[in-house]
CSV table of C-alpha atoms in Angstrom, one decimal:
chain,number,residue,atom,x,y,z
A,11,TYR,CA,65.1,4.9,-47.1
A,12,VAL,CA,66.2,2.1,-49.4
A,13,LEU,CA,70.0,1.6,-50.9
A,14,THR,CA,69.9,-0.5,-54.4
A,15,GLN,CA,73.3,-1.7,-55.2
A,16,PRO,CA,73.7,-4.5,-57.8
A,17,PRO,CA,75.1,-8.4,-56.0
A,18,SER,CA,77.7,-7.7,-58.8
A,19,VAL,CA,79.6,-6.5,-61.5
A,20,SER,CA,83.0,-8.1,-63.6
A,21,VAL,CA,85.5,-6.2,-65.7
A,22,ALA,CA,88.2,-7.1,-67.3
A,23,PRO,CA,91.3,-6.2,-65.8
A,24,GLY,CA,92.6,-3.2,-67.1
A,25,GLN,CA,89.2,-1.9,-67.7
A,26,THR,CA,86.6,0.5,-65.6
A,27,ALA,CA,84.2,-0.9,-63.4
A,28,ILE,CA,81.1,1.0,-62.6
A,29,LEU,CA,79.3,0.3,-59.6
A,30,THR,CA,76.3,2.2,-58.5
A,31,CYS,CA,74.1,2.6,-55.8
A,32,GLY,CA,70.2,3.6,-56.2
A,33,GLY,CA,68.5,5.7,-53.7
A,34,SER,CA,65.5,8.0,-53.8
A,35,ASN,CA,67.0,11.9,-54.8
A,36,ILE,CA,70.2,10.1,-53.3
A,37,GLY,CA,72.0,12.9,-55.3
A,38,ALA,CA,70.8,15.2,-52.2
A,39,ARG,CA,72.3,13.5,-50.0
A,40,GLY,CA,76.2,12.3,-48.7
A,41,VAL,CA,77.6,9.1,-49.9
A,42,HIS,CA,80.1,7.0,-48.5
A,43,TRP,CA,81.8,3.8,-49.5
A,44,TYR,CA,83.5,0.9,-48.2
A,45,GLN,CA,85.9,-1.7,-49.6
A,46,GLN,CA,85.8,-5.3,-47.9
A,47,LYS,CA,87.4,-8.3,-49.2
A,48,PRO,CA,87.2,-11.5,-48.1
A,49,GLY,CA,87.9,-12.6,-44.5
A,50,GLN,CA,88.8,-8.5,-43.8
A,51,ALA,CA,87.1,-5.4,-42.1
A,52,PRO,CA,85.6,-2.7,-44.7
A,53,VAL,CA,87.8,-0.4,-45.3
A,54,LEU,CA,86.0,3.1,-46.5
A,55,VAL,CA,87.3,4.3,-50.2
A,56,ILE,CA,85.1,7.6,-50.8
A,57,SER,CA,82.9,9.8,-48.3
A,58,TYR,CA,80.9,12.0,-49.1
A,59,ASN,CA,80.4,11.4,-52.7
A,60,ILE,CA,83.6,12.6,-53.7
A,61,ASP,CA,86.0,13.1,-51.1
A,62,ARG,CA,88.9,10.4,-50.9
A,63,PRO,CA,90.6,9.3,-48.0
A,64,SER,CA,94.5,9.3,-47.9
A,65,GLY,CA,95.9,6.4,-48.8
A,66,ILE,CA,92.9,5.4,-51.3
A,67,PRO,CA,94.5,5.2,-54.8
A,68,GLU,CA,93.7,7.6,-57.4
A,69,ARG,CA,91.6,5.5,-59.1
A,70,PHE,CA,89.0,5.4,-57.2
A,71,SER,CA,86.5,8.3,-57.7
A,72,GLY,CA,82.4,8.8,-56.8
A,73,SER,CA,80.2,11.0,-58.0
A,74,ASN,CA,76.3,11.5,-57.0
A,75,SER,CA,73.4,12.9,-59.0
A,76,GLY,CA,69.3,12.3,-59.5
A,77,ASN,CA,68.4,8.8,-58.1
A,78,THR,CA,71.9,7.0,-58.5
A,79,ALA,CA,75.5,7.2,-56.6
A,80,THR,CA,78.3,5.9,-58.4
A,81,LEU,CA,81.7,4.3,-57.3
A,82,THR,CA,84.4,4.5,-60.6
A,83,ILE,CA,87.2,2.3,-60.4
A,84,SER,CA,89.5,3.1,-62.5
A,85,ARG,CA,92.2,0.8,-64.4
A,86,VAL,CA,90.8,-2.5,-62.2
A,87,GLU,CA,93.5,-4.7,-60.6
A,88,ALA,CA,93.3,-8.0,-59.5
A,89,GLY,CA,93.4,-6.6,-56.3
A,90,ASP,CA,90.0,-5.1,-56.6
A,91,GLU,CA,88.5,-7.8,-56.6
A,92,ALA,CA,86.1,-7.4,-53.4
A,93,VAL,CA,82.8,-6.4,-52.3
A,94,TYR,CA,81.7,-2.5,-52.3
A,95,TYR,CA,78.7,-0.8,-49.7
A,96,CYS,CA,77.6,2.4,-49.9
A,97,GLN,CA,76.1,3.8,-46.7
A,98,LEU,CA,74.5,7.3,-46.0
A,99,TRP,CA,73.1,8.4,-42.9
A,100,ASP,CA,69.5,9.2,-43.1
A,101,ARG,CA,68.9,12.6,-41.0
A,102,HIS,CA,65.4,12.2,-41.0
A,103,THR,CA,65.1,8.8,-39.1
A,104,ASP,CA,69.0,8.9,-37.4
A,105,HIS,CA,69.8,5.6,-39.0
A,106,TRP,CA,73.0,4.8,-40.9
A,107,LEU,CA,72.1,2.9,-44.2
A,108,PHE,CA,74.5,0.3,-46.1
A,109,GLY,CA,73.3,-1.1,-49.2
A,110,GLY,CA,73.0,-5.0,-50.0
A,111,GLY,CA,76.9,-4.2,-50.9
A,112,THR,CA,78.2,-5.5,-55.2
A,113,LYS,CA,80.7,-8.5,-55.4
A,114,LEU,CA,83.1,-7.0,-57.6
A,115,THR,CA,85.3,-10.5,-59.7
A,116,VAL,CA,87.9,-9.5,-61.8
A,117,LEU,CA,88.0,-12.0,-64.3
B,15,GLU,CA,98.1,4.2,-35.2
B,16,VAL,CA,94.0,3.4,-34.7
B,17,GLN,CA,93.3,0.8,-33.1
B,18,LEU,CA,90.2,-0.5,-32.2
B,19,VAL,CA,89.8,-4.4,-30.5
B,20,ALA,CA,86.5,-5.6,-30.1
B,21,THR,CA,86.2,-8.7,-27.6
B,22,GLY,CA,83.1,-10.3,-25.7
B,23,GLY,CA,81.5,-12.3,-28.5
B,24,GLY,CA,80.9,-15.7,-27.9
B,25,LEU,CA,77.5,-19.0,-27.6
B,26,ILE,CA,74.7,-18.2,-26.2
B,27,GLN,CA,70.9,-18.7,-25.6
B,28,PRO,CA,68.4,-17.3,-27.2
B,29,GLY,CA,67.1,-14.8,-24.8
B,30,GLY,CA,70.1,-14.5,-23.2
B,31,SER,CA,72.7,-11.4,-22.8
B,32,LEU,CA,76.5,-10.6,-23.7
B,33,ARG,CA,78.4,-7.4,-23.5
B,34,LEU,CA,80.9,-6.7,-26.1
B,35,SER,CA,83.9,-4.2,-25.7
B,36,CYS,CA,86.0,-2.2,-27.3
B,37,ALA,CA,89.2,-0.7,-26.6
B,38,VAL,CA,90.4,2.0,-28.8
B,39,SER,CA,93.9,3.1,-29.0
B,40,GLY,CA,95.3,6.3,-31.2
B,41,PHE,CA,92.1,8.6,-30.0
B,42,ILE,CA,90.5,9.4,-27.1
B,43,VAL,CA,86.8,8.2,-27.2
B,44,ASN,CA,84.9,11.2,-26.6
B,45,ASP,CA,86.4,12.8,-30.0
B,46,LYS,CA,85.0,11.2,-31.9
B,47,TYR,CA,81.5,8.9,-32.7
B,48,ILE,CA,81.7,5.5,-32.3
B,49,SER,CA,79.2,3.3,-33.5
B,50,TRP,CA,78.3,-0.8,-33.7
B,51,VAL,CA,77.9,-2.8,-37.5
B,52,ARG,CA,76.9,-5.8,-37.7
B,53,GLN,CA,77.2,-8.7,-40.1
B,54,ALA,CA,75.8,-12.1,-40.2
B,55,PRO,CA,78.1,-14.3,-41.7
B,56,GLY,CA,78.2,-14.0,-45.7
B,57,LYS,CA,75.7,-11.5,-45.5
B,58,GLY,CA,76.3,-7.2,-45.9
B,59,LEU,CA,76.6,-5.1,-43.3
B,60,GLU,CA,74.1,-3.8,-40.9
B,61,TRP,CA,74.8,-0.8,-38.6
B,62,VAL,CA,73.8,-1.6,-35.0
B,63,SER,CA,74.6,1.7,-32.2
B,64,ILE,CA,75.9,4.7,-32.1
B,65,PHE,CA,77.5,7.0,-29.6
B,66,TYR,CA,77.9,10.5,-30.6
B,67,SER,CA,81.4,12.4,-28.9
B,68,GLY,CA,78.7,15.3,-27.4
B,69,GLY,CA,76.8,12.2,-25.9
B,70,ALA,CA,73.6,11.3,-28.1
B,71,THR,CA,72.8,7.2,-28.7
B,72,TYR,CA,71.1,6.5,-31.3
B,73,TYR,CA,69.8,2.4,-32.2
B,74,ALA,CA,68.6,0.3,-35.2
B,75,ASP,CA,64.8,-0.7,-34.7
B,76,SER,CA,66.2,-3.9,-34.7
B,77,VAL,CA,67.9,-3.7,-31.4
B,78,ARG,CA,66.7,-0.8,-29.8
B,79,GLY,CA,65.3,-1.5,-26.0
B,80,ARG,CA,67.5,-4.9,-26.2
B,81,PHE,CA,70.8,-3.2,-26.7
B,82,THR,CA,72.9,-0.4,-25.2
B,83,ILE,CA,75.7,1.4,-26.2
B,84,SER,CA,78.0,2.8,-23.3
B,85,ARG,CA,80.9,4.9,-23.1
B,86,ASP,CA,84.0,4.4,-20.0
B,87,SER,CA,86.4,7.1,-20.9
B,88,SER,CA,88.9,6.4,-17.9
B,89,ASN,CA,89.4,3.7,-19.8
B,90,ASN,CA,88.6,4.9,-23.8
B,91,THR,CA,86.5,1.9,-24.1
B,92,VAL,CA,82.5,1.9,-26.0
B,93,SER,CA,80.6,-1.4,-24.8
B,94,LEU,CA,77.6,-2.7,-25.7
B,95,GLN,CA,75.3,-4.6,-23.5
B,96,MET,CA,73.3,-7.2,-25.1
B,97,ASN,CA,70.2,-8.1,-23.9
B,98,SER,CA,67.2,-11.2,-25.4
B,99,LEU,CA,69.3,-12.4,-27.6
B,100,ARG,CA,67.6,-13.1,-30.5
B,101,VAL,CA,68.8,-15.7,-33.7
B,102,GLU,CA,68.8,-13.4,-35.8
B,103,ASP,CA,71.1,-11.2,-33.8
B,104,SER,CA,74.2,-13.4,-35.0
B,105,ALA,CA,76.6,-12.0,-37.0
B,106,PHE,CA,80.1,-10.3,-36.2
B,107,TYR,CA,79.9,-7.1,-34.7
B,108,TYR,CA,82.8,-4.0,-35.7
B,109,CYS,CA,83.4,-1.5,-33.7
B,110,VAL,CA,83.8,1.1,-35.6
B,111,GLY,CA,84.9,4.8,-35.0
B,112,GLY,CA,84.2,8.1,-36.8
B,113,GLU,CA,85.7,11.3,-37.0
B,114,GLY,CA,82.2,13.0,-38.3
B,115,SER,CA,79.3,11.3,-37.9
B,116,SER,CA,78.2,10.8,-40.5
B,117,TYR,CA,80.7,7.1,-42.0
B,118,PHE,CA,83.4,5.3,-40.9
B,119,ASP,CA,86.8,5.7,-40.7
B,120,TYR,CA,88.2,3.1,-38.6
B,121,TRP,CA,87.3,-0.5,-38.4
B,122,GLY,CA,88.2,-3.4,-35.8
B,123,GLN,CA,88.2,-6.8,-36.7
B,124,GLY,CA,85.2,-7.7,-35.7
B,125,THR,CA,83.9,-10.0,-32.8
B,126,LEU,CA,81.6,-13.3,-33.5
B,127,VAL,CA,78.6,-12.9,-31.7
B,128,THR,CA,76.7,-17.0,-32.1
B,129,VAL,CA,72.9,-16.7,-30.7
B,130,SER,CA,71.8,-20.5,-30.9
B,131,SER,CA,70.4,-23.3,-28.7
């Protein structure tokens, strides 16, 4: 099973960033999203498609349907610039899979 | 406060062995799912191994048979024994804790393993 993310997305401050994660019938699975800033460990920002951990701004939201899971960042700020990874657990193989990551650039 | 501190990284020759250790504070390792996730410099994330709270263990295909994950309840630590190391095993190794088995809540700072002759 492969998770496909676009390498880069650019957005102006205040606009909405839409980051995608593609996979076969991924809508049937629980997808998680991580934010990784340079030199830092990743941080979980969305779990099980839509759940936001404590401390994550409401500007971060997720959805998952069909062959695409989506992380949406509203009112983008300079501090949101990071690489974002999608991830899921493949119960058929007991493997934990990551997408290749999308670098979000705030113009 | 939850902390996971990974140690044991370093420079090792191909074919050699290294043991990484993860000291956990803020929760009991027996109660959570503890994983190792690695990241080659400038590259993406790759799951390596997981130790279930119930005791089951799983490995990525790329390391199965060479790496062994273990848990020490008395010291609240999780270790990763890495044998037959290859150049492609070079990466930052993160110790990661999860409330559930599916995702990764708590990340340590990572320890760098460099496999080179």
